């Protein structure tokens, strides 16, 4: 059965009298304690007082039989096996708002059942690790065939995922070009040395390495898989207020900052623009973007790069908890980022739930629903410009958070069943908002 836009009927639901769903028009800055205040946009109709009948009206049989409330089906079973039953598609449901993406590892695509579910649900993909510098930089080849200014890359890690996207018409977010993490230290050293006594190259050499790195990634991806990548996370996590930089830049653990200086971000975007296909969007991506100090620093950075003409969007990673951040803070950040005129992608959404009781899974479902509800309302009211929402993983057991095996952050469980979180992300009536 084809779902309508955010509305569908399913097997296994019970029939209830539905209340009127009052959709909210959330606006920036409307606060209600810890959580988002949702102001009704569909106000109850104010009706004129009924004209007084001149003669007492006789109640008629027809009038008495008229139904007063529409009958609607409300879902009660939230654990649907995606192997046995057809479920609504997230990307289809949200198609008038944003694309819906999934971060995968190459292993996910070796599983046919997962592959089928991915194709049914998502129209955007991100490589979880396969396109990061530590996956692409080939030290052996760099030493034998590279030059001091130009490393050699290998794309074996991400070829399969790019191929999959090309074959199935899925678009990819290129993740990520310049990041302080998952980049080998030898990349910053003279002679690409991995010895303890290695010394940093000069700023000039590092800038050339950076440009050559970005150029090679973009040239390879765009010529081998034309049209697949639609957005690049050019710089990831460069802001860490408190590290001592006046603009809130990450200093302590960023070799990019230490070797090049604070303008490595400007340079990365300059090179990315130079080699990107004209239709590809360039993003700055970060976590905890809703923290006020970080939010302010990101807006300042983004405005500066925007003036240089080299940025198109801000990525809010959105690895969130069950109660932190408040959706108020999330909303404020989303609105402030949108006010820059840039697009916003929710790039790495998950909710770090550490319990799988029915009660807690339902609470998680509500939080997902409230988040998607917020996105919808902000977009309906032109307060936010969200063009993609990406989940950071398909099933709970495969989540990067799941180091202790007790995390339940995503929309599907290990058995490839839907969770309340899935129905929440669809704004299903069976998941209460509060
Ligand atoms: C994570 C991956 O999911 C893990 O498998 C890996 O061990 C560490 O990185 N912010 C990002 C992502 O931008 O690239 C990170 O991905 C999660 C945090």
Coordinates of C-alpha atoms and ligand atoms in Angstrom, one line a residue:
X1 CA 0.0 0.0 0.0
X2 CA 1.3 3.4 -0.9
X3 CA 1.6 5.9 1.9
X4 CA 0.1 9.3 1.3
X5 CA 2.1 12.3 2.4
X6 CA 2.6 11.7 6.1
X7 CA -0.6 9.7 6.3
X8 CA -1.4 6.0 5.7
X9 CA -3.3 3.0 6.9
X10 CA -1.7 -0.2 7.9
X11 CA -2.6 -3.7 8.8
X12 CA -2.7 -4.5 12.5
X13 CA -4.0 -1.2 13.7
X14 CA -7.0 -0.7 16.0
X15 CA -9.9 1.7 15.2
X16 CA -10.3 4.6 17.5
X17 CA -12.1 7.9 17.3
X18 CA -9.3 10.3 16.4
X19 CA -8.9 13.6 18.1
X20 CA -8.1 16.6 15.9
X21 CA -4.4 16.8 15.5
X22 CA -3.5 20.4 16.1
X23 CA -0.3 21.1 14.2
X24 CA 1.9 23.7 15.7
X25 CA 3.6 26.7 14.2
X26 CA 6.8 26.8 16.1
X27 CA 8.8 30.0 15.8
X28 CA 12.4 30.9 16.8
X29 CA 12.7 32.0 20.4
X30 CA 9.4 30.8 21.7
X31 CA 10.4 29.0 24.8
X32 CA 8.7 26.8 27.3
X33 CA 11.1 25.7 30.0
X34 CA 13.1 22.8 28.8
X35 CA 11.2 21.9 25.7
X36 CA 9.8 23.4 22.6
X37 CA 6.6 25.3 22.8
X38 CA 4.4 24.3 20.0
X39 CA 1.9 27.0 19.3
X40 CA -1.2 25.8 17.4
X41 CA -1.3 27.1 13.9
X42 CA -4.6 25.5 13.1
X43 CA -6.8 27.4 15.4
X44 CA -10.2 26.1 16.3
X45 CA -12.6 27.8 13.9
X46 CA -14.4 30.7 15.5
X47 CA -17.9 30.3 14.3
X48 CA -20.6 32.9 14.2
X49 CA -23.3 32.4 16.8
X50 CA -25.9 30.2 15.2
X51 CA -28.9 32.1 13.9
X52 CA -31.8 31.7 16.3
X53 CA -34.7 29.8 14.7
X54 CA -37.9 31.6 14.6
X55 CA -39.8 28.5 15.4
X56 CA -38.5 25.7 17.6
X57 CA -36.9 23.2 15.2
X58 CA -38.1 19.7 15.2
X59 CA -35.1 17.3 15.6
X60 CA -35.1 15.2 12.5
X61 CA -33.9 11.6 12.1
X62 CA -31.3 12.6 9.5
X63 CA -29.7 15.2 11.7
X64 CA -29.5 12.9 14.6
X65 CA -27.8 10.3 12.4
X66 CA -25.0 12.6 11.2
X67 CA -21.6 11.6 12.3
X68 CA -19.8 14.2 14.4
X69 CA -16.2 12.8 14.4
X70 CA -14.3 11.2 11.6
X71 CA -13.3 7.6 12.3
X72 CA -9.5 7.1 11.9
X73 CA -7.2 4.1 12.5
X74 CA -4.4 4.5 14.9
X75 CA -1.4 2.2 15.0
X76 CA -0.8 0.2 18.2
X77 CA 1.9 -2.2 17.0
X78 CA 5.2 -0.5 16.5
X79 CA 7.4 -3.5 16.0
X80 CA 6.8 -4.5 12.4
X81 CA 9.2 -6.9 10.7
X82 CA 10.4 -5.2 7.6
X83 CA 11.1 -8.6 6.2
X84 CA 7.4 -9.6 6.3
X85 CA 5.4 -6.5 5.8
X86 CA 5.5 -3.4 3.7
X87 CA 6.1 -0.3 5.6
X88 CA 5.8 3.4 4.6
X89 CA 9.0 4.9 3.2
X90 CA 10.6 7.8 5.1
X91 CA 12.0 9.4 2.0
X92 CA 8.6 9.2 0.3
X93 CA 6.8 10.6 3.4
X94 CA 9.2 13.6 3.7
X95 CA 9.8 14.2 0.0
X96 CA 8.2 17.7 0.0
X97 CA 10.5 18.7 2.9
X98 CA 14.0 17.1 2.7
X99 CA 15.8 14.0 1.5
X100 CA 16.2 11.3 4.1
X101 CA 19.7 9.8 4.4
X102 CA 21.4 6.9 6.0
X103 CA 25.0 6.5 7.1
X104 CA 26.3 3.1 6.2
X105 CA 29.5 1.0 6.4
X106 CA 30.6 -1.1 3.5
X107 CA 29.4 -4.2 5.4
X108 CA 25.8 -3.0 5.5
X109 CA 25.7 -3.4 1.7
X110 CA 26.9 -7.0 1.9
X111 CA 23.5 -7.9 3.4
X112 CA 20.7 -8.2 0.9
X113 CA 17.9 -7.7 3.4
X114 CA 19.4 -4.5 4.6
X115 CA 20.1 -3.4 1.1
X116 CA 16.4 -3.8 0.2
X117 CA 15.3 -1.9 3.3
X118 CA 17.8 0.9 2.5
X119 CA 16.5 1.2 -1.1
X120 CA 12.9 1.4 0.1
X121 CA 13.6 4.0 2.9
X122 CA 16.3 6.4 1.9
X123 CA 17.4 8.6 -1.0
X124 CA 20.7 9.9 0.4
X125 CA 23.7 8.0 1.8
X126 CA 26.8 8.9 3.8
X127 CA 29.9 6.7 4.1
X128 CA 30.3 6.1 7.9
X129 CA 34.1 5.8 7.6
X130 CA 35.0 4.8 4.0
X131 CA 35.7 8.3 2.7
X132 CA 37.7 9.7 5.6
X133 CA 41.3 10.6 5.2
X134 CA 42.6 7.6 7.1
X135 CA 40.7 5.4 4.6
X136 CA 41.9 7.2 1.5
X137 CA 45.5 8.2 2.2
X138 CA 47.8 5.4 0.9
X139 CA 51.1 5.8 2.8
X140 CA 53.0 3.1 0.9
X141 CA 52.1 4.6 -2.4
X142 CA 52.7 8.1 -1.2
X143 CA 56.2 7.2 -0.2
X144 CA 56.9 5.4 -3.5
X145 CA 54.9 7.5 -6.0
X146 CA 53.9 10.7 -4.3
X147 CA 55.8 14.0 -3.8
X148 CA 56.4 16.0 -0.7
X149 CA 53.4 18.2 -1.7
X150 CA 51.1 15.6 -3.1
X151 CA 50.0 12.4 -1.4
X152 CA 48.6 9.3 -3.3
X153 CA 45.1 8.1 -2.5
X154 CA 43.3 4.8 -2.9
X155 CA 39.6 4.6 -3.2
X156 CA 39.0 0.9 -2.6
X157 CA 37.3 1.6 0.7
X158 CA 34.5 3.7 -0.8
X159 CA 34.2 2.4 -4.4
X160 CA 31.5 -0.2 -3.6
X161 CA 29.3 2.3 -1.8
X162 CA 29.7 4.9 -4.6
X163 CA 28.9 2.2 -7.2
X164 CA 25.8 1.2 -5.2
X165 CA 24.6 4.8 -5.1
X166 CA 25.2 5.2 -8.9
X167 CA 23.4 2.0 -9.8
X168 CA 20.3 2.8 -7.6
X169 CA 20.0 6.5 -8.1
X170 CA 20.9 7.4 -4.5
X171 CA 22.7 10.6 -3.9
X172 CA 25.7 10.7 -1.5
X173 CA 26.9 13.2 1.0
X174 CA 30.7 13.2 0.7
X175 CA 32.0 12.8 4.3
X176 CA 34.5 14.3 5.0
X177 CA 37.4 16.2 3.5
X178 CA 39.2 18.0 6.3
X179 CA 38.9 16.8 9.9
X180 CA 41.2 16.6 12.8
X181 CA 40.1 13.1 13.6
X182 CA 40.6 10.0 11.5
X183 CA 43.5 11.6 9.6
X184 CA 47.0 10.0 10.1
X185 CA 49.6 12.1 11.8
X186 CA 52.2 11.2 9.2
X187 CA 50.2 13.3 6.7
X188 CA 51.4 16.4 8.5
X189 CA 55.0 15.4 8.8
X190 CA 58.1 16.0 6.6
X191 CA 58.7 13.1 4.4
X192 CA 55.4 11.6 5.5
X193 CA 57.4 10.2 8.5
X194 CA 55.7 8.1 11.1
X195 CA 58.6 8.2 13.4
X196 CA 58.5 9.7 16.9
X197 CA 61.0 12.4 16.0
X198 CA 59.0 13.5 12.9
X199 CA 58.6 17.2 12.3
X200 CA 55.7 19.1 10.9
X201 CA 55.9 20.4 7.3
X202 CA 55.6 24.2 6.8
X203 CA 52.3 25.9 6.4
X204 CA 53.0 26.3 2.7
X205 CA 53.6 22.6 2.1
X206 CA 50.6 21.6 4.2
X207 CA 48.4 23.9 2.2
X208 CA 49.6 22.2 -1.0
X209 CA 49.0 18.8 0.5
X210 CA 45.5 19.9 1.5
X211 CA 44.7 21.3 -2.0
X212 CA 46.1 18.1 -3.7
X213 CA 44.1 15.9 -1.3
X214 CA 40.8 17.7 -1.9
X215 CA 41.5 17.9 -5.7
X216 CA 42.1 14.2 -6.0
X217 CA 39.1 13.1 -3.9
X218 CA 36.8 15.4 -5.9
X219 CA 38.3 14.6 -9.3
X220 CA 38.2 10.8 -8.7
X221 CA 34.6 10.8 -7.3
X222 CA 33.2 13.2 -9.9
X223 CA 34.7 11.5 -12.9
X224 CA 34.2 7.9 -11.8
X225 CA 30.7 8.4 -10.3
X226 CA 29.4 11.5 -12.0
X227 CA 26.4 13.1 -10.4
X228 CA 26.4 10.9 -7.3
X229 CA 27.8 13.2 -4.6
X230 CA 25.5 16.2 -4.1
X231 CA 27.1 17.6 -1.0
X232 CA 30.6 17.6 0.6
X233 CA 31.4 18.0 4.3
X234 CA 34.4 20.1 3.5
X235 CA 35.4 20.8 7.1
X236 CA 34.3 18.8 10.1
X237 CA 34.4 19.8 13.8
X238 CA 36.8 22.8 13.5
X239 CA 35.1 24.7 16.4
X240 CA 35.9 24.0 20.0
X241 CA 35.3 27.1 22.1
X242 CA 37.5 27.2 25.1
X243 CA 40.7 26.1 23.3
X244 CA 42.0 29.6 23.4
X245 CA 41.5 30.8 19.8
X246 CA 39.6 34.1 19.7
X247 CA 37.2 32.7 17.1
X248 CA 36.5 29.6 19.0
X249 CA 38.5 27.3 16.7
X250 CA 39.7 23.9 17.9
X251 CA 43.4 24.1 18.7
X252 CA 44.4 21.4 21.1
X253 CA 43.9 18.3 19.0
X254 CA 43.8 19.8 15.5
X255 CA 46.9 19.3 13.5
X256 CA 45.3 21.3 10.7
X257 CA 45.1 24.3 13.0
X258 CA 48.6 23.8 14.4
X259 CA 50.3 23.4 11.1
X260 CA 48.4 25.8 8.9
X261 CA 46.7 28.2 11.3
X262 CA 43.1 29.3 11.9
X263 CA 42.5 30.0 8.2
X264 CA 42.8 26.4 7.2
X265 CA 39.0 26.4 7.1
X266 CA 38.9 29.3 4.6
X267 CA 41.5 27.5 2.5
X268 CA 39.7 24.2 2.5
X269 CA 36.5 25.8 1.3
X270 CA 38.4 27.8 -1.3
X271 CA 40.0 24.6 -2.7
X272 CA 36.8 22.6 -2.5
X273 CA 34.9 25.3 -4.5
X274 CA 37.7 25.3 -7.1
X275 CA 37.4 21.5 -7.8
X276 CA 33.7 20.8 -6.9
X277 CA 31.2 20.3 -9.6
X278 CA 29.1 23.5 -9.9
X279 CA 26.0 21.8 -8.6
X280 CA 27.7 20.3 -5.5
X281 CA 26.9 21.9 -2.2
X282 CA 29.7 22.6 0.3
X283 CA 29.0 22.1 4.0
X284 CA 30.6 23.0 7.3
X285 CA 29.6 20.1 9.7
X286 CA 29.9 19.9 13.5
X287 CA 28.5 18.3 16.7
X288 CA 26.8 20.0 19.7
X289 CA 25.9 22.9 17.4
X290 CA 23.1 23.8 19.8
X291 CA 25.6 24.9 22.5
X292 CA 25.4 28.7 22.5
X293 CA 29.1 29.4 22.3
X294 CA 29.6 26.9 19.6
X295 CA 26.5 28.0 17.7
X296 CA 27.8 31.6 17.7
X297 CA 31.2 30.6 16.5
X298 CA 29.8 28.5 13.7
X299 CA 27.5 31.3 12.5
X300 CA 30.5 33.7 12.5
X301 CA 32.6 31.2 10.6
X302 CA 29.9 30.4 8.1
X303 CA 29.2 34.1 7.4
X304 CA 32.8 34.7 6.7
X305 CA 33.1 31.8 4.3
X306 CA 29.8 32.8 2.7
X307 CA 31.2 36.2 2.0
X308 CA 34.0 34.4 0.2
X309 CA 31.3 32.6 -1.8
X310 CA 32.6 29.1 -0.8
X311 CA 29.9 27.6 1.4
X312 CA 26.4 26.4 0.8
X313 CA 25.3 24.8 4.1
X314 CA 25.8 24.0 7.7
X315 CA 25.6 20.4 9.0
X316 CA 24.2 19.8 12.4
X317 CA 25.4 16.3 13.3
X318 CA 22.7 15.9 16.0
X319 CA 24.0 13.0 18.1
X320 CA 21.6 13.8 20.8
X321 CA 20.5 12.3 24.1
X322 CA 17.1 11.5 25.5
X323 CA 16.7 14.8 27.3
X324 CA 19.7 16.8 26.2
X325 CA 19.7 19.1 24.3
X326 CA 16.4 20.7 24.9
X327 CA 14.5 21.0 21.6
X328 CA 14.4 24.8 22.3
X329 CA 18.1 24.9 22.0
X330 CA 18.0 22.7 18.9
X331 CA 15.4 25.0 17.4
X332 CA 17.4 28.2 18.2
X333 CA 20.5 26.8 16.5
X334 CA 18.5 25.6 13.4
X335 CA 16.9 29.0 13.0
X336 CA 20.1 30.9 13.5
X337 CA 21.9 28.7 10.9
X338 CA 19.0 29.2 8.5
X339 CA 19.1 32.9 9.0
X340 CA 22.5 33.0 7.4
X341 CA 20.8 32.1 4.2
X342 CA 22.6 28.7 4.0
X343 CA 21.0 25.3 3.8
X344 CA 21.0 23.1 6.9
X345 CA 21.5 19.3 6.8
X346 CA 20.8 17.2 9.9
X347 CA 23.8 15.0 9.1
X348 CA 24.2 12.4 11.8
X349 CA 21.0 12.0 13.8
X350 CA 20.8 9.4 16.6
X351 CA 19.4 9.4 20.1
X352 CA 21.6 7.8 22.7
X353 CA 19.1 5.6 24.5
X354 CA 20.7 3.0 26.8
X355 CA 17.6 0.9 27.7
X356 CA 15.3 -1.2 25.6
X357 CA 12.3 -1.4 27.8
X358 CA 9.0 -0.8 25.9
X359 CA 8.5 2.3 28.0
X360 CA 11.9 3.8 27.1
X361 CA 11.6 2.8 23.4
X362 CA 8.3 4.6 23.4
X363 CA 9.9 7.7 25.0
X364 CA 12.5 7.6 22.3
X365 CA 9.7 7.4 19.7
X366 CA 8.2 10.5 21.1
X367 CA 11.5 12.3 21.0
X368 CA 12.0 11.4 17.4
X369 CA 8.4 12.5 16.7
X370 CA 8.9 15.9 18.4
X371 CA 12.1 16.5 16.5
X372 CA 10.6 15.8 13.1
X373 CA 7.5 17.7 14.1
X374 CA 9.7 20.6 15.0
X375 CA 11.5 20.4 11.6
X376 CA 8.2 20.3 9.8
X377 CA 6.7 23.3 11.7
X378 CA 9.8 25.4 11.3
X379 CA 9.9 24.6 7.6
X380 CA 6.1 25.2 7.1
X381 CA 6.7 28.6 8.7
X382 CA 9.8 29.5 6.7
X383 CA 12.0 29.6 9.8
X384 CA 14.3 26.8 8.7
X385 CA 15.9 25.6 5.5
X386 CA 16.5 21.9 6.1
X387 CA 17.3 20.0 2.9
X388 CA 18.4 16.7 4.3
X389 CA 18.0 14.6 7.4
X390 CA 20.5 11.7 7.8
X391 CA 20.3 8.9 10.4
X392 CA 23.7 7.8 11.6
X393 CA 23.2 4.1 11.0
X394 CA 20.4 1.6 10.1
X395 CA 20.0 -0.8 13.0
X396 CA 20.7 -0.3 16.7
X397 CA 23.3 -3.1 16.9
X398 CA 25.4 -1.5 14.1
X399 CA 25.4 2.0 15.7
X400 CA 28.8 3.6 16.4
X401 CA 27.4 4.3 19.9
X402 CA 27.0 0.6 20.6
X403 CA 30.4 -0.2 22.1
X404 CA 28.8 -1.7 25.2
X405 CA 26.1 -3.5 23.2
X406 CA 23.4 -1.6 25.2
X407 CA 22.5 1.3 23.0
X408 CA 19.2 1.7 21.1
X409 CA 19.6 5.0 19.1
X410 CA 18.2 4.3 15.7
X411 CA 14.9 3.5 13.9
X412 CA 15.3 -0.2 13.3
X413 CA 16.4 -3.0 15.7
X414 CA 18.7 -5.9 15.2
X415 CA 15.9 -8.0 13.7
X416 CA 15.2 -5.4 11.1
X417 CA 12.0 -4.5 12.8
X418 CA 10.6 -1.0 13.0
X419 CA 10.8 0.7 16.5
X420 CA 8.5 3.4 17.8
X421 CA 11.3 5.7 16.8
X422 CA 10.6 4.9 13.1
X423 CA 6.9 5.7 13.5
X424 CA 7.8 8.8 15.4
X425 CA 10.0 10.0 12.5
X426 CA 6.9 9.5 10.3
X427 CA 4.7 11.6 12.7
X428 CA 2.5 8.5 13.1
X429 CA -0.7 9.2 15.1
X430 CA 0.0 6.2 17.3
X431 CA 3.0 7.9 18.8
X432 CA 1.9 10.7 21.2
X433 CA 3.8 13.9 21.1
X434 CA 4.0 14.3 24.8
Ligands
LIG1 C1 32.2 7.8 13.5 C2 32.0 6.4 12.9 O1 30.6 6.1 12.9 C3 32.7 5.4 13.7 O2 32.6 4.1 13.1 C4 34.2 5.7 13.9 O3 34.8 4.8 14.7 C5 34.3 7.1 14.5 O4 33.6 8.0 13.6 N1 31.2 12.7 13.9 C6 31.4 12.4 12.6 C7 31.4 11.0 12.1 O5 31.5 13.4 11.8 O6 32.3 10.9 11.1 C8 31.7 10.1 13.2 O7 31.6 8.8 12.7 C9 30.8 10.3 14.4 C10 31.0 11.7 15.0

